[in-house]
Short mmCIF file of C-alpha atoms in Angstrom, two decimals:
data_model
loop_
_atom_site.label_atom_id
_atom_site.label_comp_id
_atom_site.label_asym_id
_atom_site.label_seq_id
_atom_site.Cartn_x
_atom_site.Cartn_y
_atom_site.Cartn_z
CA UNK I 27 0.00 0.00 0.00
CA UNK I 28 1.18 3.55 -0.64
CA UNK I 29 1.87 5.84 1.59
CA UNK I 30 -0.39 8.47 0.66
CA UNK I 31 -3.66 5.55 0.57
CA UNK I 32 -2.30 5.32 4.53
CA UNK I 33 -2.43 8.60 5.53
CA UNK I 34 -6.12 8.72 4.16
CA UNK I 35 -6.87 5.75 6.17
CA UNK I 36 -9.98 6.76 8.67
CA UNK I 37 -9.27 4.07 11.36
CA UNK I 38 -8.03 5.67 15.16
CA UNK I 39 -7.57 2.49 16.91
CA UNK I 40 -6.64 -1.02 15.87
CA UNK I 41 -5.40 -1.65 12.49
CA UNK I 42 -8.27 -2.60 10.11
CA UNK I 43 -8.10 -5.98 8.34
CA UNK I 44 -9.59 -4.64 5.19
CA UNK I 45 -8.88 -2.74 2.54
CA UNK I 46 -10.75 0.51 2.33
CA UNK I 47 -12.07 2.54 -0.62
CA UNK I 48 -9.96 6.24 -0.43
CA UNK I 49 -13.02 8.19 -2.31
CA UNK I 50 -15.26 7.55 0.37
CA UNK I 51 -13.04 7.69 3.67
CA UNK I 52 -13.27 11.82 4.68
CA UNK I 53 -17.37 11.02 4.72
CA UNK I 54 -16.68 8.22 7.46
CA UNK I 55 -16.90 8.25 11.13
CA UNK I 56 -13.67 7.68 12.50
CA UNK I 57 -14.18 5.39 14.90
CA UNK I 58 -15.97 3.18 12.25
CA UNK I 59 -14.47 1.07 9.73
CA UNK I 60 -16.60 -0.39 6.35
CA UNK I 61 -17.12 -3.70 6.55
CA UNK I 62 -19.64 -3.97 3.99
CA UNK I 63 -17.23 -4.87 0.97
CA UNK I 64 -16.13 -8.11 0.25
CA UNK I 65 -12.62 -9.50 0.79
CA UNK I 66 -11.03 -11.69 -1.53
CA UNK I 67 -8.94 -14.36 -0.14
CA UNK I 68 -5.72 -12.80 -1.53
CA UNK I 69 -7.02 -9.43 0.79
CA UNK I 70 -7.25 -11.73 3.74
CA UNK I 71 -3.85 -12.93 3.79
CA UNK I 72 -2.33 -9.65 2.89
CA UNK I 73 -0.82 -7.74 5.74
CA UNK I 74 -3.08 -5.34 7.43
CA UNK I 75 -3.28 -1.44 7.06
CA UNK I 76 -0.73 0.42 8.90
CA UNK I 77 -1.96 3.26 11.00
CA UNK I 78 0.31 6.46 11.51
CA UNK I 79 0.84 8.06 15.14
CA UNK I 80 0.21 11.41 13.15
CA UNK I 81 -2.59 10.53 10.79
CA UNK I 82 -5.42 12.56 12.86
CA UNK I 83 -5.43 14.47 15.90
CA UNK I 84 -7.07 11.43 17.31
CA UNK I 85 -4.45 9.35 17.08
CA UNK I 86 -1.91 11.88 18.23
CA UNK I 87 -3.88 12.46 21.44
CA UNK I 88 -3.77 8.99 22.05
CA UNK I 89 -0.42 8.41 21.14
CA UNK I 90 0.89 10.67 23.25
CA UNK I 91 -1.49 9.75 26.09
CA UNK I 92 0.46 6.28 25.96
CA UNK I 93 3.57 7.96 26.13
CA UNK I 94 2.05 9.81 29.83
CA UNK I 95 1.11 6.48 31.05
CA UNK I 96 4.56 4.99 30.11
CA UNK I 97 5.69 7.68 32.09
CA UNK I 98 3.71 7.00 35.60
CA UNK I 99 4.26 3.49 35.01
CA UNK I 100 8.29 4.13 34.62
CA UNK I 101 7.94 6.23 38.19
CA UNK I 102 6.01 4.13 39.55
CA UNK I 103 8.64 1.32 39.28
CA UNK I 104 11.81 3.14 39.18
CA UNK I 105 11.09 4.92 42.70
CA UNK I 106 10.58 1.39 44.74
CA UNK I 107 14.02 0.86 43.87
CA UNK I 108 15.18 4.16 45.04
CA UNK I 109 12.94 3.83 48.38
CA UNK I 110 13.62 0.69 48.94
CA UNK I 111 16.41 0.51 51.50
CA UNK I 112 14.61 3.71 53.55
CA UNK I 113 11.46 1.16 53.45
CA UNK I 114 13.16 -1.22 55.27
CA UNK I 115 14.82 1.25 57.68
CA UNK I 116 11.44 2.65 58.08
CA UNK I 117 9.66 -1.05 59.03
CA UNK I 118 13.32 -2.32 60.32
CA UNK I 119 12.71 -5.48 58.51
CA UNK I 120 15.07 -7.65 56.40
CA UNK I 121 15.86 -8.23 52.92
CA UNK I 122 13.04 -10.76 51.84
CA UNK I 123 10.44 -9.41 53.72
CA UNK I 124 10.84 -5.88 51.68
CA UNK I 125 11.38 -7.65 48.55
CA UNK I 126 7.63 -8.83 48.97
CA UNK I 127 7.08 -5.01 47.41
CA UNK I 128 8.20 -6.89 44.02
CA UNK I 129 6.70 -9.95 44.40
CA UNK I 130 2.75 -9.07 44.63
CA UNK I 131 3.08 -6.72 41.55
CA UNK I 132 3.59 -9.80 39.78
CA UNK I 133 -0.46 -11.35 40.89
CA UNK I 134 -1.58 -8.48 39.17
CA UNK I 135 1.22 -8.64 36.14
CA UNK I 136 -0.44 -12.24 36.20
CA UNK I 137 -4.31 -11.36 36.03
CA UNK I 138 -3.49 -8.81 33.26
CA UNK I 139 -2.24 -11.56 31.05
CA UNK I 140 -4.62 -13.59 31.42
CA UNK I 141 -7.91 -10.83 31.13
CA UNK I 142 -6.26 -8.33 28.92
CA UNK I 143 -7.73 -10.20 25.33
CA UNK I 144 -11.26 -10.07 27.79
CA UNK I 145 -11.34 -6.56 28.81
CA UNK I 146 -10.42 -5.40 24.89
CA UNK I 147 -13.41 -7.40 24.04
CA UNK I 148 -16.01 -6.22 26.61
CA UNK I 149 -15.11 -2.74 26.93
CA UNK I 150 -12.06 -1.69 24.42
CA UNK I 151 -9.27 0.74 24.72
CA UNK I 152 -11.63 2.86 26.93
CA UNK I 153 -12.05 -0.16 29.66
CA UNK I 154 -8.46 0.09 29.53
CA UNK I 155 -8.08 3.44 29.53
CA UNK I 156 -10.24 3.98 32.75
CA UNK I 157 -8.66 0.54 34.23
CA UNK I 158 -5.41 1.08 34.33
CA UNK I 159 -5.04 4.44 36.29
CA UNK I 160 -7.94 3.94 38.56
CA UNK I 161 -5.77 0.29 39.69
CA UNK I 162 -2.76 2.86 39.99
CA UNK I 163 -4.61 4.84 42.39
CA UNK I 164 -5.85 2.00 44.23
CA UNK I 165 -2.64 0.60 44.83
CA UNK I 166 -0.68 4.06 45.62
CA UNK I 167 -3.30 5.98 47.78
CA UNK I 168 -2.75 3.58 50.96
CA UNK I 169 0.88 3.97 51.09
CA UNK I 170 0.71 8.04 51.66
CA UNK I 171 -0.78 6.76 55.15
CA UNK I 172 2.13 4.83 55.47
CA UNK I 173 0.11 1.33 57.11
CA UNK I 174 2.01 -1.77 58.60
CA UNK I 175 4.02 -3.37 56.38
CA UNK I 176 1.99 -6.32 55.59
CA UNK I 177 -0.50 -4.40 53.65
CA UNK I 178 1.74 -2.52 51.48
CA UNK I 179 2.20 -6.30 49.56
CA UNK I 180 -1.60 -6.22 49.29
CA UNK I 181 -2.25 -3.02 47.46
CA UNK I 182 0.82 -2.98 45.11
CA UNK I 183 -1.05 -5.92 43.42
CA UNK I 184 -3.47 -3.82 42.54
CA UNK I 185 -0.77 -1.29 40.78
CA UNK I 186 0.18 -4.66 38.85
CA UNK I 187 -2.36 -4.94 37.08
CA UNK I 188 -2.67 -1.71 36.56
CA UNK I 189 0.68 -1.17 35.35
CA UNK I 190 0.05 -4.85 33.34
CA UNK I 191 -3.18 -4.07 31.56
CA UNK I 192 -1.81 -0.63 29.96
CA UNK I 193 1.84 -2.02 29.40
CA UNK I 194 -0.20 -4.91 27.20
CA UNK I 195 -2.88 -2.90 25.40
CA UNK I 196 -0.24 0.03 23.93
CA UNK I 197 2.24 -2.15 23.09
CA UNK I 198 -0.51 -4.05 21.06
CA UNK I 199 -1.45 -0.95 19.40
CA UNK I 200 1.42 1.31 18.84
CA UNK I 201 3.31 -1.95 17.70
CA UNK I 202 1.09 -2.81 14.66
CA UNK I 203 1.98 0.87 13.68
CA UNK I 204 4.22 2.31 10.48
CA UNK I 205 7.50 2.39 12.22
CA UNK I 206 6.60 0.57 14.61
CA UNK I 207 10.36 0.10 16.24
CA UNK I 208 10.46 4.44 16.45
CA UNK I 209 7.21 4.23 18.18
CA UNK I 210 7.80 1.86 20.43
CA UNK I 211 11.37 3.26 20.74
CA UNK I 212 9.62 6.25 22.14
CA UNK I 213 7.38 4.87 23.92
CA UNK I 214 9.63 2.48 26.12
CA UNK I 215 11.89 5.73 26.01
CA UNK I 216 8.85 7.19 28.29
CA UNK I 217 8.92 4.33 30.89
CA UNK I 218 12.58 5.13 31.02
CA UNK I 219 12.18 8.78 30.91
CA UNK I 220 9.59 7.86 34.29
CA UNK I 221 12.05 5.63 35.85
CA UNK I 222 14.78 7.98 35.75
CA UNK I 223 13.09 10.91 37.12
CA UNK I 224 11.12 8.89 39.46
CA UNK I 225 13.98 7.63 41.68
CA UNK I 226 15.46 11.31 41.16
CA UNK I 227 12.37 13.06 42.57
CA UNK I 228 12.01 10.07 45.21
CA UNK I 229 16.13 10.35 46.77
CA UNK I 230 16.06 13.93 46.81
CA UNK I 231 12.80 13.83 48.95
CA UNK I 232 14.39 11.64 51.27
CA UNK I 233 18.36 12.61 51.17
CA UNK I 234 18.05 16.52 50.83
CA UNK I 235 14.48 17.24 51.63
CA UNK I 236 14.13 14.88 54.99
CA UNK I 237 11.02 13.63 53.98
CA UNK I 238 9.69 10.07 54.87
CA UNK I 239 9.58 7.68 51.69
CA UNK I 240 5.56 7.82 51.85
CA UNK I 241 6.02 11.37 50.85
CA UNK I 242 6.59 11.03 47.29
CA UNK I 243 3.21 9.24 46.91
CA UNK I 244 1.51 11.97 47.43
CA UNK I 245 3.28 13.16 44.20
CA UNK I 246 2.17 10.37 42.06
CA UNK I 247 -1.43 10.60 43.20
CA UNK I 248 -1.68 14.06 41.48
CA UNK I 249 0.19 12.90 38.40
CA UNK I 250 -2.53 9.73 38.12
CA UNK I 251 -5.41 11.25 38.61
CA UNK I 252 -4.52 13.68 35.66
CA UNK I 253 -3.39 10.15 33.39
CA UNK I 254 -6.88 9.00 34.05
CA UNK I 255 -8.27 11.88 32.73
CA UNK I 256 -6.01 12.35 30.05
CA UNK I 257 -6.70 8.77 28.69
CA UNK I 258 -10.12 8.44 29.45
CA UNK I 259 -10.59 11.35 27.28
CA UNK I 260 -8.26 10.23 24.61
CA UNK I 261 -9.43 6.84 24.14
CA UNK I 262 -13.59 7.48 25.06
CA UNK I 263 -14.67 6.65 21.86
CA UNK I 264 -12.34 3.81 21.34
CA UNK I 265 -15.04 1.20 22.31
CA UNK I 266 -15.73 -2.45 22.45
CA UNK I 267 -18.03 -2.41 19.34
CA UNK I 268 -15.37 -0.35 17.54
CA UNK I 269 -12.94 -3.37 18.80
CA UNK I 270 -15.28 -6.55 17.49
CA UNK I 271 -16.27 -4.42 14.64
CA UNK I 272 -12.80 -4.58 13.54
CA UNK I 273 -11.20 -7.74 14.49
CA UNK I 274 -14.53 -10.30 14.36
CA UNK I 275 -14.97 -10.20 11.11
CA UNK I 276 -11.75 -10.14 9.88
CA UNK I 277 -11.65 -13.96 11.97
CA UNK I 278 -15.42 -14.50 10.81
CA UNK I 279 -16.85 -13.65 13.95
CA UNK I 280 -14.92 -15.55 16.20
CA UNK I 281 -12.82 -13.96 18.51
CA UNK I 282 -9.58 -14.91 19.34
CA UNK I 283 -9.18 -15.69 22.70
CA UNK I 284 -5.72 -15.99 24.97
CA UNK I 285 -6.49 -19.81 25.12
CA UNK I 286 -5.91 -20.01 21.10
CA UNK I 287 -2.86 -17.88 21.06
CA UNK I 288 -1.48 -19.88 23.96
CA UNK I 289 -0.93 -22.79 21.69
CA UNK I 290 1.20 -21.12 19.42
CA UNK I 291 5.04 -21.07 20.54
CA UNK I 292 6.22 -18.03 19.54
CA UNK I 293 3.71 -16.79 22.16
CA UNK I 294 6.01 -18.26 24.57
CA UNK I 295 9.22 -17.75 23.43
CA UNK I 296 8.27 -14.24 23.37
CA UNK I 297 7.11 -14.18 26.85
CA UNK I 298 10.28 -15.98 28.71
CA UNK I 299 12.58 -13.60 27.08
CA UNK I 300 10.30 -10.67 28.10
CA UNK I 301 9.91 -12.43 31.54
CA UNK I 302 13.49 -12.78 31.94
CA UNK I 303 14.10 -9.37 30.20
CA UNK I 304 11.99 -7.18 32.75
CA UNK I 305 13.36 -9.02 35.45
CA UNK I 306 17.01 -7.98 34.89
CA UNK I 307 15.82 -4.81 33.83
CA UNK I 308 14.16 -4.45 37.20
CA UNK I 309 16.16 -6.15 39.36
CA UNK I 310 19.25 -4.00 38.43
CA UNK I 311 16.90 -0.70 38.79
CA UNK I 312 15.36 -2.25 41.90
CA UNK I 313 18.69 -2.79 44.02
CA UNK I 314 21.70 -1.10 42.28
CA UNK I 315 20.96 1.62 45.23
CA UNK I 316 21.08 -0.91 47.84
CA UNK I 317 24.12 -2.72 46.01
CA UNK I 318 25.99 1.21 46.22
CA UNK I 319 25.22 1.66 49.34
CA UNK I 320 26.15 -1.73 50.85
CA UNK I 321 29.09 -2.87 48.57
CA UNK I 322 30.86 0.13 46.91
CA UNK I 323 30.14 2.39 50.31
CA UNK I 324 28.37 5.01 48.02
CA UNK I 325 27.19 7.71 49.90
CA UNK I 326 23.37 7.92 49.73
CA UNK I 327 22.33 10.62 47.37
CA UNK I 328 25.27 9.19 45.19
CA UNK I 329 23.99 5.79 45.45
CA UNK I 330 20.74 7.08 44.25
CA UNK I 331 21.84 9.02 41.39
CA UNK I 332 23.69 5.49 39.66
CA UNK I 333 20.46 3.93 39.53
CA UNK I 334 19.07 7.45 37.68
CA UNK I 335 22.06 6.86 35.12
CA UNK I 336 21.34 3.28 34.63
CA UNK I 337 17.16 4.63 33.91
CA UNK I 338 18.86 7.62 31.60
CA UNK I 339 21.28 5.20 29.48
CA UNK I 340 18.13 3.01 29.34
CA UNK I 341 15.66 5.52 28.25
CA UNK I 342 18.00 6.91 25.34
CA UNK I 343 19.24 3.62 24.16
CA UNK I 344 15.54 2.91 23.57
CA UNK I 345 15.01 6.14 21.07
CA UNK I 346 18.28 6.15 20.11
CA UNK I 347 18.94 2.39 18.99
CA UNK I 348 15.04 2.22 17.81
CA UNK I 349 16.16 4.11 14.92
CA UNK I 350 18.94 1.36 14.22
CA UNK I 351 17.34 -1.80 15.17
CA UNK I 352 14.93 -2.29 12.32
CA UNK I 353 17.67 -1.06 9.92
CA UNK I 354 20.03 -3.90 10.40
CA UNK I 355 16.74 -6.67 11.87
CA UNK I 356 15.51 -7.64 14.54
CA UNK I 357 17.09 -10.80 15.16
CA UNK I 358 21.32 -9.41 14.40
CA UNK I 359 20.42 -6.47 16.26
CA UNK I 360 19.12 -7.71 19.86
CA UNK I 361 21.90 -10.63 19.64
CA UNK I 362 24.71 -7.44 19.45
CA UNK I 363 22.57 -5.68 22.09
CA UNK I 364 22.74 -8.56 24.58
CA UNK I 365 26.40 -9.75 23.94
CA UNK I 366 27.32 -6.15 24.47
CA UNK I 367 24.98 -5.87 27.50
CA UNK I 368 26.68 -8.90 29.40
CA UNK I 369 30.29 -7.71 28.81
CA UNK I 370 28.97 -4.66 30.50
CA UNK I 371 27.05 -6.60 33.26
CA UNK I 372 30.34 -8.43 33.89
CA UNK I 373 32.36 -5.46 34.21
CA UNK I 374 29.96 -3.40 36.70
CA UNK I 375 30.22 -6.96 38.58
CA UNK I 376 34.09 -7.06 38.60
CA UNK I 377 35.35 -3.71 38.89
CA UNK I 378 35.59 -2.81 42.23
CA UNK I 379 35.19 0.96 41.90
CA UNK I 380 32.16 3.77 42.57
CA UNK I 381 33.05 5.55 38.88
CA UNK I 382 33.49 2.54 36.93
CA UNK I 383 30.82 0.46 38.07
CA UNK I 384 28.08 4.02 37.69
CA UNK I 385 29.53 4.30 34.24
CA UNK I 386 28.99 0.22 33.38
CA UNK I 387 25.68 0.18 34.52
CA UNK I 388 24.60 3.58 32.10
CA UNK I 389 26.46 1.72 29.24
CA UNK I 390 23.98 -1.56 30.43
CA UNK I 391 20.87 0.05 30.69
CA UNK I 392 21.56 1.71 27.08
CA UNK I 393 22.00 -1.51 25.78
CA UNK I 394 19.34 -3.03 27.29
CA UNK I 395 16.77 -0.24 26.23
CA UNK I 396 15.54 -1.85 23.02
CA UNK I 397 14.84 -5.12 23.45
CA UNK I 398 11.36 -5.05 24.95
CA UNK I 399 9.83 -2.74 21.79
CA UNK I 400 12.14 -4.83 19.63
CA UNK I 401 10.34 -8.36 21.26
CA UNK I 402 6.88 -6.50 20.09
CA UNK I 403 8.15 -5.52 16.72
CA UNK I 404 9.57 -9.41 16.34
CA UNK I 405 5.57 -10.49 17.69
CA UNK I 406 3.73 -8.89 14.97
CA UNK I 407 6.68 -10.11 11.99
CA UNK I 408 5.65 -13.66 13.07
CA UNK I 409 2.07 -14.08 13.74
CA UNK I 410 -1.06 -13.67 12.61
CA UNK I 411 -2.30 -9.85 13.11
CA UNK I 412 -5.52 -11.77 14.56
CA UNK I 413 -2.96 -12.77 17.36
CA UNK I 414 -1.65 -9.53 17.90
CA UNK I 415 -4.00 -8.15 20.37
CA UNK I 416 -3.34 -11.20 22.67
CA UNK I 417 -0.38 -12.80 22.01
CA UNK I 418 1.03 -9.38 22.60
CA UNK I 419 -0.91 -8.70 25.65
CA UNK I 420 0.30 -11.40 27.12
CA UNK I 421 3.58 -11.85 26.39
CA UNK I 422 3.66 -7.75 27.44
CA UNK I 423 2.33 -8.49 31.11
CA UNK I 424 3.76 -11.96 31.58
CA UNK I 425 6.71 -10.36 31.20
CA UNK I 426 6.02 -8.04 33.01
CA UNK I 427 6.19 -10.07 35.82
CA UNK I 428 9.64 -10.47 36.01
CA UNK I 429 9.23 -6.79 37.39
CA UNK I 430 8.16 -8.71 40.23
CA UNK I 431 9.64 -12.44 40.48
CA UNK I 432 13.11 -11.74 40.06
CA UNK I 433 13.76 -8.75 41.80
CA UNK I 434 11.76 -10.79 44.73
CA UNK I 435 14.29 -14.07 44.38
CA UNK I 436 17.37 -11.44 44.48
CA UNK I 437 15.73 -9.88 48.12
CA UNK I 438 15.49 -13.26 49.65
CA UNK I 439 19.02 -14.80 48.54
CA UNK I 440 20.56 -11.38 49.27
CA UNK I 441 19.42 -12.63 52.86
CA UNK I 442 22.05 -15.12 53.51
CA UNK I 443 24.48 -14.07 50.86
CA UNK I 444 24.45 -10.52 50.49
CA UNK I 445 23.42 -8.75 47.95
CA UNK I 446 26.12 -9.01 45.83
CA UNK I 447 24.13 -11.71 44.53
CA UNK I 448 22.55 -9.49 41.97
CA UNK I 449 25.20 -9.01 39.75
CA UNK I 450 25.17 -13.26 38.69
CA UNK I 451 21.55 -13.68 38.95
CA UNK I 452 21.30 -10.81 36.14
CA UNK I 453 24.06 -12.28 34.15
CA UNK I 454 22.44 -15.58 34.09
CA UNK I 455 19.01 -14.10 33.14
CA UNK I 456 21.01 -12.00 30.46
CA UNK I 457 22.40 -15.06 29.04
CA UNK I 458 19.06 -16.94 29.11
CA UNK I 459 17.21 -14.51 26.73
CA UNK I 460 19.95 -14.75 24.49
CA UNK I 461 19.04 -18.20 23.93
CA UNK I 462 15.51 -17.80 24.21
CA UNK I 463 15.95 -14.76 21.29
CA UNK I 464 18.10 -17.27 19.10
CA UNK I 465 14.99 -19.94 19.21
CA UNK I 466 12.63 -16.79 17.51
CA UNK I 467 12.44 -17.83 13.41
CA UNK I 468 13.93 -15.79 11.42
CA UNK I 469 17.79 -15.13 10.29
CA UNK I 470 20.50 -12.59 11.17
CA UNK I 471 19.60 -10.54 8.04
CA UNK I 472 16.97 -7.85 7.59
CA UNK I 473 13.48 -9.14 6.88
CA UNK I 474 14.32 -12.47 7.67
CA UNK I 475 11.57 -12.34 10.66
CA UNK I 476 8.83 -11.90 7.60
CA UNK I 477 10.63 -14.55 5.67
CA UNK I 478 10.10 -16.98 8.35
CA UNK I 479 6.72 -16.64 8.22
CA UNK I 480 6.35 -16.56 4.64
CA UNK I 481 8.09 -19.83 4.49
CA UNK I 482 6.44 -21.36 7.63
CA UNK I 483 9.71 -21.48 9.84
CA UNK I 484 9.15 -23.15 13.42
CA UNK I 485 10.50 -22.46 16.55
CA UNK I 486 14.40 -23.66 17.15
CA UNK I 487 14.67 -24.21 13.45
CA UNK I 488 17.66 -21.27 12.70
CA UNK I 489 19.33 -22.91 15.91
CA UNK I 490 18.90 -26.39 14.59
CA UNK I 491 20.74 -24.99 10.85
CA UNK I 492 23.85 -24.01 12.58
CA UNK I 493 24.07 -26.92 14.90
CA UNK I 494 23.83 -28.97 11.82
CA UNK I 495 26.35 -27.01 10.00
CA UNK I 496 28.67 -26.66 12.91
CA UNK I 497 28.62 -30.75 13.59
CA UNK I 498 28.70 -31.34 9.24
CA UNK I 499 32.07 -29.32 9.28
CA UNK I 500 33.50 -31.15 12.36
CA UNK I 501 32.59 -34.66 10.78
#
């Protein structure tokens, strides 16, 4: 398709399966797509219409509306790490009891995985729109009253799923986009963006201000309530109907649940390496403070700002490698991004100095930055774009789970064994994705992701070539 029949395409939210007659687009609704024409079975195979972020003020309200709520949800996650060892000053409790604040997140990472395909169907983008900030708020208001300890667990689940049902929905949307690897550049670049000034705003409350951790809450109450009024306004129209209308009858009327999508392995694949992905990601930005602090005797406000650097290199090696990544593929560039990412995770581990090991870990979170929008890009190469919706979703919050599983196992073995034990735990987790990412389909060159599916690769299969080439030379 051209790209001036695109920019005349009338559709705000998900990409329509048909093809749509320019002449009579300006007279349509825009939440409304024609599904009156017939579709030949060449149309049905052929790749669906790309929206544009920029095609209507619509869609650029929502688009950056999804960039604000990348934003809270970066804060949201980046400050825990930041507060974390004044929490457990604060409760005087030990390391696995406060690394329970990262392990109920992942109930409601969980739930969202499992109801995000459900909650597009019933009520659209605007169920998720509403949703997601209102679970925020539910999870965040209790803490400004700063309760005992055990119910702080409780009520971050509900910030899961919050957190889980957005993170899945936008990265469904934006990721079926033109340029979809910019977009999601960007908007990963805003959960960065939020977990570097999160942690920022969070130590200086606490270091410099003499505030109580509980304090900043009150901060990200305001800056929720206006996300849930930002997005319920941008996405109001988005609705259910306007969601089957599109996606129904493009699957002839069935809709295709997370059970279906389930059965397909690249759904899996997908959602270890994102599992394993967010849990490094987390677990570095979760306890490099408390590693400072405790092992290279940072002093506190110090301490605080390494974790900001790792969030900053993170945040522009998403919008600055986005523009690189689908340039070279997929599949070549997030093996170079994770080979360079573990010599760097080795050297912050074995360089015994405050300098060096700040300046590894920016270098690590740069090269880390694009492999979760790169995972989504790599989703919607390989399957059907009737799958996109919830193999995405899941993949998105069952990943995001590792926000709260790992960072959880790193608390309770830094119990007995210090928590030095986060710098081999996130090398092994590093290393595991890199496997996981060499099972995808797909070769090293560009557009060999839509080659694989063209030509029906399977799981393993590019692994299987070279083992099979490696053993043919040695015999």
């Amino acid at each position: 398709m051209s790209t001036a029949t695109q920019d005349h395409v009338g559709v705000d939210t998900y990409n329509s399966p048909r093809k749509m007659d320019e002449s009579i687009v300006p007279a349509r609704d825009p939440e409304k797509v024609d599904l009156s024409e017939e579709t030949t079975d060449e149309e049905a195979s052929a790749p669906p219409l790309q929206q544009r972020w920029n095609q209507s003020a619509t869609n650029m309200f929502r688009f950056f509306g999804t960039l604000y709520a990348f934003i809270l949800m970066g804060m949201t996650d980046g400050a825990v790490g930041a507060l974390l060892p004044y929490i457990e000053t604060y409760y005087s409790i030990s390391y696995t009891a406060v690394s329970l604040v990262f392990l109920s997140p992942f109930i409601g990472y969980t739930l969202a995985a499992l109801s995000n395909s459900l909650v597009h169907h019933h009520f659209g983008q605007a169920g998720i729109a509403v949703l997601g900030p209102v679970c925020r708020l539910i999870g965040i208001i209790p803490l400004v009253f700063h309760p005992p300890y055990p119910v702080l667990p409780v009520v971050l689940a509900f910030t899961g799923y919050g957190n889980g049902i957005e993170d899945s929905a936008w990265n469904a949307w934006i990721g079926n986009m033109h340029n979809a690897n910019e977009l999601l550049g960007l908007l990963h670049g805003a959960y960065g963006l939020g977990a570097t000034i999160g942690p920022l705003i969070a130590t200086a409350m606490v270091t410099k201000g003499g505030l109580e951790w509980y304090k900043f809450y009150y901060v990200m109450i305001g800056l929720d309530g206006a996300g849930l009024i930002f997005l319920t306004a941008a996405f109001w129209r988005a609705t259910a109907q306007v969601y089957r209308d599109q996606f129904l009858d493009a699957t002839g009327g069935k809709r295709t649940t997370t059970r279906t999508v389930l059965k397909e392995p690249i759904t899996w694949i997908l959602a270890m390496f994102l599992l394993g992905y967010v849990g490094a990601e987390v677990s570095l930005g979760g306890w490099i403070t408390t590693f400072m602090l405790r092992v290279r005797n940072a002093e506190p406000f110090l301490a605080g700002l390494t974790v900001t650097f790792f969030w900053l290199g993170l945040t522009v090696g998403r919008v600055v490698l986005g523009f690189v990544t689908g340039r070279i593929g997929e599949k070549l560039a997030i093996t170079i991004y994770l080979v360079l990412s573990i010599v760097m995770q080795v050297l912050y581990w074995t360089v015994p100095n405050f300098a060096a090991s700040a300046t590894f870990a920016t270098f690590l979170g740069f090269f880390l930055g694009p492999l979760f929008p790169a995972a989504i890009v790599a989703a919607t190469k390989l399957l059907p774009s009737d799958y996109h919706v919830s193999a995405i979703g899941f993949a998105a919050a069952f990943g995001g789970g590792g926000a709260a599983l790992f960072p959880f196992a790193v608390g309770a073995i830094a119990q007995s064994k210090g928590v030095e034990v986060l710098q081999p735990i996130c090398l092994a987790i590093l290393i595991f994705i890199l496997l996981m990412w060499w099972f995808l389909p797909g070769g090293l060159k560009p557009g060999g992701l839509e080659k694989a599916r063209e030509e029906g690769e399977k799981v393993g299969d590019g692994v299987r070539k070279v083992v099979k080439k490696v053993t043919g030379k040695r015999n």
